[in-house]
Short mmCIF file of C-alpha atoms in Angstrom, two decimals:
data_model
loop_
_atom_site.label_atom_id
_atom_site.label_comp_id
_atom_site.label_asym_id
_atom_site.label_seq_id
_atom_site.Cartn_x
_atom_site.Cartn_y
_atom_site.Cartn_z
CA UNK V 143 0.62 5.27 -16.22
CA UNK V 144 -1.87 5.66 -13.52
CA UNK V 145 -4.76 3.12 -13.13
CA UNK V 146 -8.47 4.19 -13.78
CA UNK V 147 -9.03 4.36 -10.05
CA UNK V 148 -6.02 6.66 -9.57
CA UNK V 149 -7.45 8.79 -12.31
CA UNK V 150 -10.87 9.05 -10.41
CA UNK V 151 -9.06 10.01 -7.21
CA UNK V 152 -7.18 12.70 -9.07
CA UNK V 153 -10.34 14.22 -10.47
CA UNK V 154 -11.93 14.48 -7.18
CA UNK V 155 -8.84 15.45 -5.25
CA UNK V 156 -8.97 18.76 -3.40
CA UNK V 157 -6.97 21.45 -5.55
CA UNK V 158 -6.44 23.99 -2.90
CA UNK V 159 -7.21 25.21 0.67
CA UNK V 160 -8.37 28.83 1.48
CA UNK V 161 -8.75 30.39 4.88
CA UNK V 162 -11.36 33.43 4.94
CA UNK V 163 -10.85 33.54 1.09
CA UNK V 164 -7.05 33.59 1.14
CA UNK V 165 -5.19 30.59 -0.39
CA UNK V 166 -3.10 28.51 2.04
CA UNK V 167 -0.07 27.16 0.16
CA UNK V 168 1.37 23.71 0.88
CA UNK V 169 4.86 23.08 1.96
CA UNK V 170 7.50 21.39 0.05
CA UNK V 171 5.90 17.92 0.92
CA UNK V 172 2.64 19.08 -0.52
CA UNK V 173 1.05 19.36 2.88
CA UNK V 174 -1.17 22.28 3.74
CA UNK V 175 -0.76 23.23 7.43
CA UNK V 176 -3.78 25.31 8.63
CA UNK V 177 -3.02 27.58 11.60
CA UNK V 178 -5.36 30.09 13.47
CA UNK V 179 -3.36 32.93 11.97
CA UNK V 180 -4.02 31.95 8.34
CA UNK V 181 -7.83 31.70 8.89
CA UNK V 182 -7.73 35.02 10.79
CA UNK V 183 -8.68 33.23 14.13
CA UNK V 184 -7.06 33.47 17.64
CA UNK V 185 -5.41 30.40 19.28
CA UNK V 186 -6.78 28.78 22.19
CA UNK V 187 -3.78 29.87 24.22
CA UNK V 188 -4.88 33.55 23.80
CA UNK V 189 -5.73 35.09 27.04
CA UNK V 190 -8.31 37.83 28.16
CA UNK V 191 -7.27 39.32 31.50
CA UNK V 192 -5.04 36.25 32.02
CA UNK V 193 -7.88 33.82 31.34
CA UNK V 194 -7.30 31.39 28.35
CA UNK V 195 -9.69 30.98 25.57
CA UNK V 196 -9.53 27.30 25.64
CA UNK V 197 -12.98 27.32 27.08
CA UNK V 198 -15.87 29.87 27.67
CA UNK V 199 -14.71 32.66 30.04
CA UNK V 200 -16.58 35.11 32.18
CA UNK V 201 -14.86 38.41 33.08
CA UNK V 202 -15.94 39.77 36.41
CA UNK V 203 -15.61 43.33 37.87
CA UNK V 204 -12.83 41.95 40.05
CA UNK V 205 -10.89 40.80 37.05
CA UNK V 206 -10.85 44.42 35.50
CA UNK V 207 -10.30 46.16 38.85
CA UNK V 208 -13.81 47.60 38.92
CA UNK V 209 -16.56 47.46 41.63
CA UNK V 210 -19.16 44.82 41.49
CA UNK V 211 -22.87 45.65 40.79
CA UNK V 212 -23.51 44.99 44.45
CA UNK V 213 -20.82 47.32 45.55
CA UNK V 214 -22.12 49.99 43.26
CA UNK V 215 -25.69 49.46 44.57
CA UNK V 216 -24.32 49.89 48.05
CA UNK V 217 -22.48 53.21 46.97
CA UNK V 218 -25.78 54.50 45.44
CA UNK V 219 -27.81 53.88 48.67
CA UNK V 220 -24.99 54.92 51.07
CA UNK V 221 -25.79 57.68 53.62
CA UNK V 222 -24.46 60.92 52.18
CA UNK V 223 -24.01 62.88 55.30
CA UNK V 224 -24.98 62.92 59.03
CA UNK V 225 -26.86 65.65 60.61
CA UNK V 226 -27.59 66.25 64.36
CA UNK V 227 -30.45 68.55 65.45
CA UNK V 228 -30.66 70.01 61.86
CA UNK V 229 -27.02 70.63 61.35
CA UNK V 230 -24.59 68.45 59.36
CA UNK V 231 -21.84 66.74 61.51
CA UNK V 232 -18.52 66.91 59.67
CA UNK V 233 -16.49 63.55 59.61
CA UNK V 234 -12.93 63.68 60.91
CA UNK V 235 -9.82 63.05 58.64
CA UNK V 236 -10.50 59.31 58.55
CA UNK V 237 -13.99 60.23 57.04
CA UNK V 238 -15.56 58.87 60.24
CA UNK V 239 -18.55 60.79 61.66
CA UNK V 240 -18.12 61.01 65.58
CA UNK V 241 -21.37 62.14 67.11
CA UNK V 242 -21.17 63.95 70.52
CA UNK V 243 -23.82 65.40 72.84
CA UNK V 244 -22.59 68.93 71.66
CA UNK V 245 -23.00 68.41 67.96
CA UNK V 246 -26.57 67.00 68.35
CA UNK V 247 -27.57 69.87 70.72
CA UNK V 248 -27.52 67.60 73.77
CA UNK V 249 -25.69 67.88 77.10
CA UNK V 250 -23.31 65.53 78.73
CA UNK V 251 -24.47 63.15 81.56
CA UNK V 252 -21.78 64.82 83.60
CA UNK V 253 -23.61 68.16 83.39
CA UNK V 254 -24.94 69.28 86.94
CA UNK V 255 -28.29 70.91 87.78
CA UNK V 256 -27.70 72.98 90.99
CA UNK V 257 -24.69 70.80 91.77
CA UNK V 258 -26.71 67.47 91.10
CA UNK V 259 -25.28 65.43 88.29
CA UNK V 260 -27.50 64.09 85.56
CA UNK V 261 -26.08 60.42 85.88
CA UNK V 262 -29.48 59.88 87.75
CA UNK V 263 -32.85 61.36 87.93
CA UNK V 264 -32.64 64.73 89.63
CA UNK V 265 -35.21 66.11 92.08
CA UNK V 266 -34.77 69.72 92.94
CA UNK V 267 -36.34 71.14 96.01
CA UNK V 268 -37.18 74.76 96.94
CA UNK V 269 -34.19 74.91 99.08
CA UNK V 270 -32.04 73.60 96.13
CA UNK V 271 -33.04 76.59 93.91
CA UNK V 272 -33.08 79.12 96.97
CA UNK V 273 -36.93 79.36 96.77
CA UNK V 274 -39.62 79.36 99.52
CA UNK V 275 -41.71 76.19 100.10
CA UNK V 276 -45.19 76.09 98.89
CA UNK V 277 -46.44 76.80 102.38
CA UNK V 278 -44.82 80.25 102.11
CA UNK V 279 -47.43 81.69 99.86
CA UNK V 280 -50.32 80.82 97.67
CA UNK V 281 -48.61 82.08 94.55
CA UNK V 282 -46.03 79.43 94.82
CA UNK V 283 -47.27 76.23 93.01
CA UNK V 284 -47.37 72.86 94.80
CA UNK V 285 -44.06 71.15 95.17
CA UNK V 286 -43.73 68.38 92.47
CA UNK V 287 -40.91 65.89 91.79
CA UNK V 288 -38.74 67.07 89.03
CA UNK V 289 -36.99 64.65 86.86
CA UNK V 290 -35.49 64.51 83.36
CA UNK V 291 -38.89 64.60 81.63
CA UNK V 292 -40.48 67.77 83.61
CA UNK V 293 -38.98 71.33 84.16
CA UNK V 294 -40.17 74.42 85.96
CA UNK V 295 -40.75 77.25 83.79
CA UNK V 296 -40.14 81.07 84.77
CA UNK V 297 -43.83 81.42 85.33
CA UNK V 298 -43.86 78.79 88.00
CA UNK V 299 -45.59 76.35 85.72
CA UNK V 300 -44.38 72.87 85.06
CA UNK V 301 -43.42 71.84 81.42
CA UNK V 302 -42.58 68.29 80.05
CA UNK V 303 -39.28 68.09 78.69
CA UNK V 304 -39.05 67.26 74.91
CA UNK V 305 -35.97 66.85 72.87
CA UNK V 306 -37.19 69.98 70.85
CA UNK V 307 -37.52 72.32 73.68
CA UNK V 308 -34.09 71.48 75.03
CA UNK V 309 -32.34 71.44 71.65
CA UNK V 310 -31.61 67.62 71.80
CA UNK V 311 -32.00 64.87 69.33
CA UNK V 312 -35.02 62.48 69.42
CA UNK V 313 -34.79 58.85 70.23
CA UNK V 314 -35.18 57.94 66.57
CA UNK V 315 -32.48 60.48 65.65
CA UNK V 316 -30.19 58.94 68.08
CA UNK V 317 -30.73 55.32 66.74
CA UNK V 318 -30.05 56.70 63.19
CA UNK V 319 -26.88 58.24 64.49
CA UNK V 320 -25.92 54.98 66.15
CA UNK V 321 -26.12 53.17 62.74
CA UNK V 322 -24.95 55.96 60.65
CA UNK V 323 -21.93 55.20 58.19
CA UNK V 324 -18.57 56.33 59.55
CA UNK V 325 -16.98 56.67 56.27
CA UNK V 326 -17.09 55.90 52.55
CA UNK V 327 -14.44 54.09 50.40
CA UNK V 328 -14.54 53.79 46.59
CA UNK V 329 -12.14 51.02 45.27
CA UNK V 330 -10.36 50.82 48.51
CA UNK V 331 -9.79 54.64 48.63
CA UNK V 332 -11.29 56.96 51.38
CA UNK V 333 -13.52 59.57 49.85
CA UNK V 334 -13.55 62.94 51.61
CA UNK V 335 -16.62 64.97 51.94
CA UNK V 336 -16.98 68.48 50.45
CA UNK V 337 -17.32 71.67 52.66
CA UNK V 338 -20.90 70.75 53.21
CA UNK V 339 -19.94 67.31 54.66
CA UNK V 340 -21.26 65.47 51.50
CA UNK V 341 -19.44 62.78 49.92
CA UNK V 342 -19.61 63.07 46.19
CA UNK V 343 -18.71 59.84 44.47
CA UNK V 344 -17.90 60.43 40.83
CA UNK V 345 -17.51 58.25 37.82
CA UNK V 346 -13.92 59.01 37.79
CA UNK V 347 -13.55 57.83 41.47
CA UNK V 348 -15.39 54.58 40.58
CA UNK V 349 -13.08 54.09 37.53
CA UNK V 350 -16.23 53.85 35.46
CA UNK V 351 -17.79 55.71 32.52
CA UNK V 352 -21.26 57.03 32.24
CA UNK V 353 -23.98 54.75 30.66
CA UNK V 354 -24.53 57.70 28.06
CA UNK V 355 -21.01 57.22 26.82
CA UNK V 356 -21.12 56.04 23.20
CA UNK V 357 -18.54 53.90 21.14
CA UNK V 358 -18.82 54.73 17.47
CA UNK V 359 -22.28 56.33 18.21
CA UNK V 360 -23.33 53.06 20.06
CA UNK V 361 -24.50 53.66 23.67
CA UNK V 362 -22.93 51.64 26.51
CA UNK V 363 -26.38 51.19 28.16
CA UNK V 364 -26.09 47.51 26.75
CA UNK V 365 -23.39 45.25 25.41
CA UNK V 366 -22.15 46.45 21.93
CA UNK V 367 -20.68 44.56 19.11
CA UNK V 368 -18.78 46.67 16.50
CA UNK V 369 -18.47 45.69 12.92
CA UNK V 370 -16.05 46.57 10.23
CA UNK V 371 -18.61 49.12 8.87
CA UNK V 372 -18.80 50.90 12.38
CA UNK V 373 -15.30 51.83 12.22
CA UNK V 374 -15.15 52.62 8.56
CA UNK V 375 -13.19 49.63 7.72
CA UNK V 376 -13.68 46.73 5.16
CA UNK V 377 -14.78 43.16 6.19
CA UNK V 378 -12.21 40.43 6.51
CA UNK V 379 -13.62 38.70 3.52
CA UNK V 380 -14.39 41.64 1.33
CA UNK V 381 -13.75 41.43 -2.40
CA UNK V 382 -12.54 43.80 -4.99
CA UNK V 383 -13.27 43.46 -8.72
CA UNK V 384 -10.40 43.44 -11.21
CA UNK V 385 -11.59 46.98 -12.35
CA UNK V 386 -11.19 48.41 -8.77
CA UNK V 387 -7.55 47.51 -8.56
CA UNK V 388 -5.46 50.06 -10.51
CA UNK V 389 -2.08 49.40 -9.15
CA UNK V 390 -0.09 47.42 -6.82
CA UNK V 391 0.89 43.63 -6.77
CA UNK V 392 -0.98 41.32 -4.56
CA UNK V 393 0.99 38.52 -3.06
CA UNK V 394 0.15 34.79 -3.44
CA UNK V 395 -0.55 34.55 0.26
CA UNK V 396 -3.11 37.22 -0.18
CA UNK V 397 -4.68 35.47 -3.16
CA UNK V 398 -2.80 37.22 -5.89
CA UNK V 399 0.00 36.26 -8.22
CA UNK V 400 2.81 38.14 -6.74
CA UNK V 401 4.00 39.36 -10.29
CA UNK V 402 3.57 42.01 -12.70
CA UNK V 403 3.64 39.77 -15.78
CA UNK V 404 1.88 36.64 -16.82
CA UNK V 405 5.11 34.62 -17.21
CA UNK V 406 6.33 35.39 -13.63
CA UNK V 407 2.66 34.83 -12.24
CA UNK V 408 2.71 31.30 -13.74
CA UNK V 409 5.96 30.64 -12.14
CA UNK V 410 4.91 32.11 -8.66
CA UNK V 411 1.71 30.04 -8.94
CA UNK V 412 3.45 26.86 -10.06
CA UNK V 413 1.14 26.85 -13.02
CA UNK V 414 1.09 26.35 -16.84
CA UNK V 415 -0.42 28.30 -19.65
CA UNK V 416 -4.05 27.05 -20.68
CA UNK V 417 -2.65 26.80 -24.26
CA UNK V 418 -0.56 23.98 -23.23
CA UNK V 419 -1.84 20.58 -24.53
CA UNK V 420 -1.61 17.07 -23.20
CA UNK V 421 -1.84 14.45 -25.95
CA UNK V 422 -3.35 17.23 -28.21
CA UNK V 423 -5.98 18.07 -25.62
CA UNK V 424 -5.83 21.65 -24.40
CA UNK V 425 -5.89 22.51 -20.69
CA UNK V 426 -8.57 25.10 -20.89
CA UNK V 427 -10.70 22.70 -18.87
CA UNK V 428 -10.38 19.44 -16.88
CA UNK V 429 -8.87 16.57 -19.02
CA UNK V 430 -9.74 12.99 -18.89
CA UNK V 431 -7.16 10.90 -20.82
CA UNK V 432 -8.39 7.45 -21.90
CA UNK V 433 -6.19 4.44 -22.77
CA UNK V 434 -6.82 5.16 -26.47
CA UNK V 435 -5.55 8.62 -26.04
CA UNK V 436 -2.11 7.33 -24.81
CA UNK V 437 -2.16 4.18 -27.24
CA UNK V 438 -2.65 1.78 -24.17
CA UNK V 439 -4.95 -1.10 -23.69
CA UNK V 440 -8.04 -0.33 -21.46
CA UNK V 441 -8.07 -1.52 -17.65
CA UNK V 442 -10.67 -4.29 -18.67
CA UNK V 443 -8.40 -5.32 -21.44
CA UNK V 444 -5.32 -5.51 -19.24
CA UNK V 445 -7.39 -7.62 -16.66
CA UNK V 446 -8.40 -10.04 -19.54
CA UNK V 447 -4.70 -10.23 -20.59
CA UNK V 448 -3.68 -11.09 -17.06
CA UNK V 449 -6.18 -13.99 -16.78
CA UNK V 450 -6.17 -15.19 -20.25
CA UNK V 451 -5.19 -18.91 -20.89
CA UNK V 452 -1.71 -18.98 -22.53
CA UNK V 453 -2.09 -22.51 -23.87
CA UNK V 454 -4.17 -25.83 -23.63
CA UNK V 455 -2.95 -29.31 -23.20
CA UNK V 456 -4.77 -32.62 -23.20
CA UNK V 457 -3.15 -35.61 -21.85
CA UNK V 458 0.07 -33.62 -22.06
CA UNK V 459 -0.24 -32.74 -25.67
CA UNK V 460 -0.49 -28.88 -26.57
CA UNK V 461 -3.36 -28.09 -28.73
CA UNK V 462 -2.98 -25.54 -31.56
CA UNK V 463 -5.70 -22.82 -31.64
CA UNK V 464 -7.43 -21.79 -34.95
CA UNK V 465 -7.23 -18.40 -36.56
CA UNK V 466 -9.53 -16.85 -34.09
CA UNK V 467 -7.28 -18.14 -31.38
CA UNK V 468 -10.04 -20.62 -30.08
CA UNK V 469 -9.11 -24.28 -28.85
CA UNK V 470 -12.06 -26.79 -29.46
CA UNK V 471 -11.91 -29.83 -27.26
CA UNK V 472 -14.19 -32.89 -27.76
CA UNK V 473 -14.34 -34.93 -24.69
CA UNK V 474 -15.36 -37.96 -26.51
CA UNK V 475 -12.23 -37.81 -28.64
CA UNK V 476 -9.96 -37.98 -25.60
CA UNK V 477 -12.07 -40.62 -23.76
CA UNK V 478 -13.05 -38.28 -20.89
CA UNK V 479 -15.98 -38.28 -18.59
CA UNK V 480 -18.64 -35.68 -18.78
CA UNK V 481 -18.75 -32.99 -15.94
CA UNK V 482 -21.95 -34.66 -14.48
CA UNK V 483 -20.04 -37.91 -14.47
CA UNK V 484 -17.14 -36.36 -12.76
CA UNK V 485 -19.29 -34.77 -10.16
CA UNK V 486 -20.87 -38.26 -9.53
CA UNK V 487 -17.45 -39.81 -9.12
CA UNK V 488 -16.26 -37.31 -6.77
CA UNK V 489 -19.28 -37.69 -4.44
CA UNK V 490 -19.48 -41.70 -4.91
CA UNK V 491 -19.10 -43.91 -1.78
CA UNK V 492 -15.82 -45.76 -2.34
CA UNK V 493 -16.59 -48.68 -0.13
CA UNK V 494 -18.64 -49.91 2.85
CA UNK V 495 -17.58 -51.52 6.08
CA UNK V 496 -19.61 -53.05 8.96
CA UNK V 497 -17.78 -53.75 12.12
CA UNK V 498 -14.48 -53.26 10.23
CA UNK V 499 -15.47 -55.77 7.54
CA UNK V 500 -15.43 -54.47 4.01
CA UNK V 501 -18.58 -55.58 2.01
CA UNK V 502 -18.35 -56.48 -1.51
CA UNK V 503 -21.08 -54.87 -3.83
CA UNK V 504 -23.25 -56.65 -6.32
CA UNK V 505 -22.92 -56.54 -10.05
CA UNK V 506 -24.74 -53.23 -10.01
CA UNK V 507 -22.30 -51.88 -7.51
CA UNK V 508 -24.82 -51.88 -4.68
CA UNK V 509 -24.13 -52.89 -1.00
CA UNK V 510 -27.07 -54.37 0.72
CA UNK V 511 -26.76 -54.53 4.57
CA UNK V 512 -28.79 -56.56 6.77
CA UNK V 513 -28.41 -55.86 10.41
CA UNK V 514 -29.77 -59.14 11.49
CA UNK V 515 -26.89 -60.70 9.88
CA UNK V 516 -24.44 -58.78 11.88
CA UNK V 517 -26.52 -59.08 15.16
CA UNK V 518 -27.21 -55.31 15.18
CA UNK V 519 -29.78 -53.54 17.30
CA UNK V 520 -32.42 -51.31 15.96
CA UNK V 521 -32.45 -47.51 16.86
CA UNK V 522 -35.38 -48.16 19.32
CA UNK V 523 -33.39 -50.92 21.04
CA UNK V 524 -30.35 -48.61 21.11
CA UNK V 525 -32.32 -46.07 23.05
CA UNK V 526 -33.70 -48.46 25.45
CA UNK V 527 -30.17 -49.65 26.09
CA UNK V 528 -29.04 -46.11 26.77
CA UNK V 529 -31.79 -45.67 29.33
CA UNK V 530 -31.44 -49.09 31.05
CA UNK V 531 -30.52 -49.34 34.71
CA UNK V 532 -26.88 -50.17 34.67
CA UNK V 533 -26.80 -51.40 38.26
CA UNK V 534 -28.91 -51.85 41.58
CA UNK V 535 -27.70 -51.01 45.08
CA UNK V 536 -29.20 -51.80 48.45
CA UNK V 537 -28.07 -49.75 51.16
CA UNK V 538 -24.98 -48.74 49.19
CA UNK V 539 -24.17 -52.25 48.32
CA UNK V 540 -24.11 -53.27 44.62
CA UNK V 541 -26.22 -56.43 44.04
CA UNK V 542 -25.03 -58.71 41.37
CA UNK V 543 -27.68 -59.83 38.65
CA UNK V 544 -28.34 -63.58 38.10
CA UNK V 545 -27.50 -65.47 34.76
CA UNK V 546 -30.57 -63.92 33.16
CA UNK V 547 -29.26 -60.44 34.23
CA UNK V 548 -32.19 -59.94 36.71
CA UNK V 549 -31.53 -58.30 40.18
CA UNK V 550 -33.52 -59.67 42.94
CA UNK V 551 -33.81 -57.27 45.88
CA UNK V 552 -34.78 -59.25 49.02
CA UNK V 553 -35.90 -57.29 51.86
CA UNK V 554 -35.22 -58.97 55.23
CA UNK V 555 -38.20 -59.70 57.57
CA UNK V 556 -36.81 -57.00 60.01
CA UNK V 557 -37.13 -54.30 57.49
CA UNK V 558 -40.38 -52.29 57.77
CA UNK V 559 -41.00 -51.50 54.09
CA UNK V 560 -39.67 -50.49 50.72
CA UNK V 561 -41.15 -47.00 49.51
CA UNK V 562 -41.03 -45.61 46.04
CA UNK V 563 -41.13 -41.95 45.46
CA UNK V 564 -41.21 -39.82 42.29
CA UNK V 565 -40.10 -36.29 41.60
CA UNK V 566 -39.59 -33.80 38.90
CA UNK V 567 -36.54 -32.04 38.35
CA UNK V 568 -37.28 -28.74 36.83
CA UNK V 569 -34.98 -26.34 34.72
CA UNK V 570 -34.75 -23.43 37.39
CA UNK V 571 -31.36 -24.32 38.69
CA UNK V 572 -29.63 -22.20 41.34
CA UNK V 573 -25.90 -21.17 41.58
CA UNK V 574 -24.05 -22.72 44.49
CA UNK V 575 -21.35 -21.06 46.54
CA UNK V 576 -18.47 -23.30 44.97
CA UNK V 577 -19.69 -22.77 41.27
CA UNK V 578 -22.03 -25.79 41.17
CA UNK V 579 -25.65 -25.82 40.21
CA UNK V 580 -28.24 -27.14 42.68
CA UNK V 581 -32.02 -27.67 43.11
CA UNK V 582 -34.13 -28.63 46.07
CA UNK V 583 -37.32 -30.69 45.61
CA UNK V 584 -39.84 -31.32 48.35
CA UNK V 585 -40.70 -34.97 48.66
CA UNK V 586 -43.16 -35.60 51.59
CA UNK V 587 -42.16 -38.86 53.55
CA UNK V 588 -38.64 -39.18 52.40
CA UNK V 589 -36.03 -39.20 55.22
CA UNK V 590 -32.56 -37.79 55.66
CA UNK V 591 -31.31 -41.20 56.43
CA UNK V 592 -32.72 -42.83 53.20
CA UNK V 593 -30.24 -43.95 50.58
CA UNK V 594 -32.61 -44.30 47.76
CA UNK V 595 -32.00 -46.19 44.35
CA UNK V 596 -32.73 -43.32 41.73
CA UNK V 597 -33.69 -44.04 38.20
CA UNK V 598 -35.00 -42.04 35.40
CA UNK V 599 -38.62 -42.37 34.17
CA UNK V 600 -38.26 -42.36 30.40
CA UNK V 601 -40.74 -40.84 28.01
CA UNK V 602 -42.39 -43.19 25.38
CA UNK V 603 -41.38 -40.74 22.68
CA UNK V 604 -37.90 -41.60 21.55
CA UNK V 605 -36.56 -38.04 20.98
CA UNK V 606 -37.83 -37.04 24.56
CA UNK V 607 -36.27 -40.19 26.07
CA UNK V 608 -32.90 -39.29 24.37
CA UNK V 609 -33.00 -35.65 25.81
CA UNK V 610 -34.06 -37.12 29.23
CA UNK V 611 -30.93 -39.50 29.07
CA UNK V 612 -28.74 -36.70 27.98
CA UNK V 613 -29.87 -34.42 30.91
CA UNK V 614 -29.53 -37.15 33.52
CA UNK V 615 -25.71 -37.38 32.55
CA UNK V 616 -25.26 -33.98 34.12
CA UNK V 617 -26.52 -35.05 37.60
CA UNK V 618 -23.49 -35.42 39.83
CA UNK V 619 -25.03 -35.93 43.30
CA UNK V 620 -28.36 -36.44 45.28
CA UNK V 621 -28.58 -35.62 48.88
CA UNK V 622 -31.62 -36.53 51.10
CA UNK V 623 -33.17 -34.58 54.00
CA UNK V 624 -36.45 -35.15 55.89
CA UNK V 625 -39.04 -34.22 53.40
CA UNK V 626 -36.86 -33.11 50.45
CA UNK V 627 -33.92 -33.96 48.18
CA UNK V 628 -31.22 -31.55 47.06
CA UNK V 629 -29.64 -32.45 43.49
CA UNK V 630 -26.31 -31.16 42.51
CA UNK V 631 -24.61 -30.71 39.07
CA UNK V 632 -20.82 -30.00 39.38
CA UNK V 633 -20.18 -28.91 35.72
CA UNK V 634 -23.24 -28.39 33.49
CA UNK V 635 -26.94 -28.00 34.36
CA UNK V 636 -29.63 -29.75 32.39
CA UNK V 637 -31.94 -27.91 30.09
CA UNK V 638 -34.94 -30.43 30.05
CA UNK V 639 -37.23 -31.62 32.60
CA UNK V 640 -36.29 -35.08 34.17
CA UNK V 641 -38.93 -37.29 35.89
CA UNK V 642 -37.12 -39.53 38.46
CA UNK V 643 -38.13 -42.45 40.69
CA UNK V 644 -36.54 -43.05 44.16
CA UNK V 645 -36.66 -46.53 45.80
CA UNK V 646 -36.09 -46.27 49.50
CA UNK V 647 -35.53 -49.55 51.47
CA UNK V 648 -35.78 -49.17 55.15
#
C-alpha cells in the first residue's frame, strides 16, 4: 500500500487540465501536453504581413502597400492645377505642366519690335516708326527713351508697361510657375487631370477607405476592437446550462462525455460510478483510507516496529522479557558501572609523561608535576627566550659570544661612532611588483651604506610580546637608503605593529 506521504500527495494532486474551459486530456503516459491550439491561442511562429509574433510587431503603411501619413499629407496639400494669366494650363500626357510665354499671355524674347529683337532693351526712334522728330511740330511729344517698361500710346502719351496691360504674368506668378508641380502620382501611378486640368485624387486611387466607413457600426476614425457580441457570436468561454442543450453529443475534448448513455460516458471519461465503494466507503466524495480501514498498522506503528529492540543480552546471556514484553536490568546485579562512572572513565587521563618519562600517580591516582625537578622554564621565561637575540653581526660578520653567552662589540679607534635608531613598522603594507609586500619608513640620519643590526623592541605585556615575535617572523629583508629603510615580506605580511631597533656601526 502507499505511504501516508504518498496519500497526501495524491489528495493534493491536480486532477485535470483545462484550456479556456475545455478539458485537455493526457496521453497514454498520463502527460498533459498543452499547445496554443487547445487553449485557443496562436503560436509565436504565426506571422502578420510576414512579421512573426515572437515579439511585438508594428505594421507600417509600407507593409500593407499603403501610402504613409506623410505621403497623404503631401497629397492633400499638393497643387491641383496651374493657371497662367487666369487660364488653366493643361499638363501633357506625362502629367507635367509645361509653361510657355504663349500660355501665360507673354511674348517670346525672340519677338521683334520694328525689327528690333527683345533680347535686349529696345529704343525706338521716330525714324524707326516712320514718324517725324519732335522738332517737326509742337503736337509731337518730346522724344523719350523707350524700353521694356514704357510704351507710346496712340494718343502720343507714354505709358508704363505692366504685366496686366500687356497680358503677361507678374513676377510672383512666374515664380509660382517655376515651382509648380509637374505631375502627381498616387501609389506610384500617374494620375491624369480632368477636362478642367484638375487632378482628382480619390480614395480608390489611394487604396484607402473613408474615415466614415464603419465595421459592425464602429467608425474607423480610430482603432476598433470587435468582440464576439459585435458580430453576433458567442464568447470563446461561454457556457450553456444543461436545460439549454436539447440534443447532440458533446465530445470529451469539448468538455462533454461523447456518449448518449451513462455507461458509455463513464467508459469515455475513464470514470467509475459514484455508487462504487472502496473498503465499504462510497465514492460520492474524496476518500481518506486509514491503516485501520485496510487492517494495517499505522505509519507510526511501522516505524516503532522497525526500530524495536528484538532482544536484550547481558554479558552474552539473553534476558527473558515479562508479560508486558519489558526487560528490567539491574546494573548492580551484573557488577556494571553507572552511566556517570562510564562518562568519567571515557574522559579520564590514562597517563602523564614529562620529557617522555611516564610518571607514577600516588595512592589517590593523582600525578603531581614539579617543573623545577625537570629543569623546566616558566611561561614568562619561554616568552623571553622566544624574543631573545639569537646572534650579533658586525658589518656582516657574526660575532661569537663568550663562555657566559655575552657578545662584546668592540669598535675600533678608527671608527667614528655607533648609532642606534628606532622605527615603527605599521600595518599598511604595499603590494610589490613580484608579489611581495613592502613598506618604506623614514629614519633621518641613517645611510644607504649602513648594515645595521636589527632587533625587536618587545612589549612588557606577554601577549603583546608574543604577537610582536610572530609578526617579526614574517620580515624577510631590510634594505637601507639615505634617510629611510625599506622592509620586505616575501610571503605573508604582519598584522601587528612592530617596534624595531637598528644598531649602525660606522
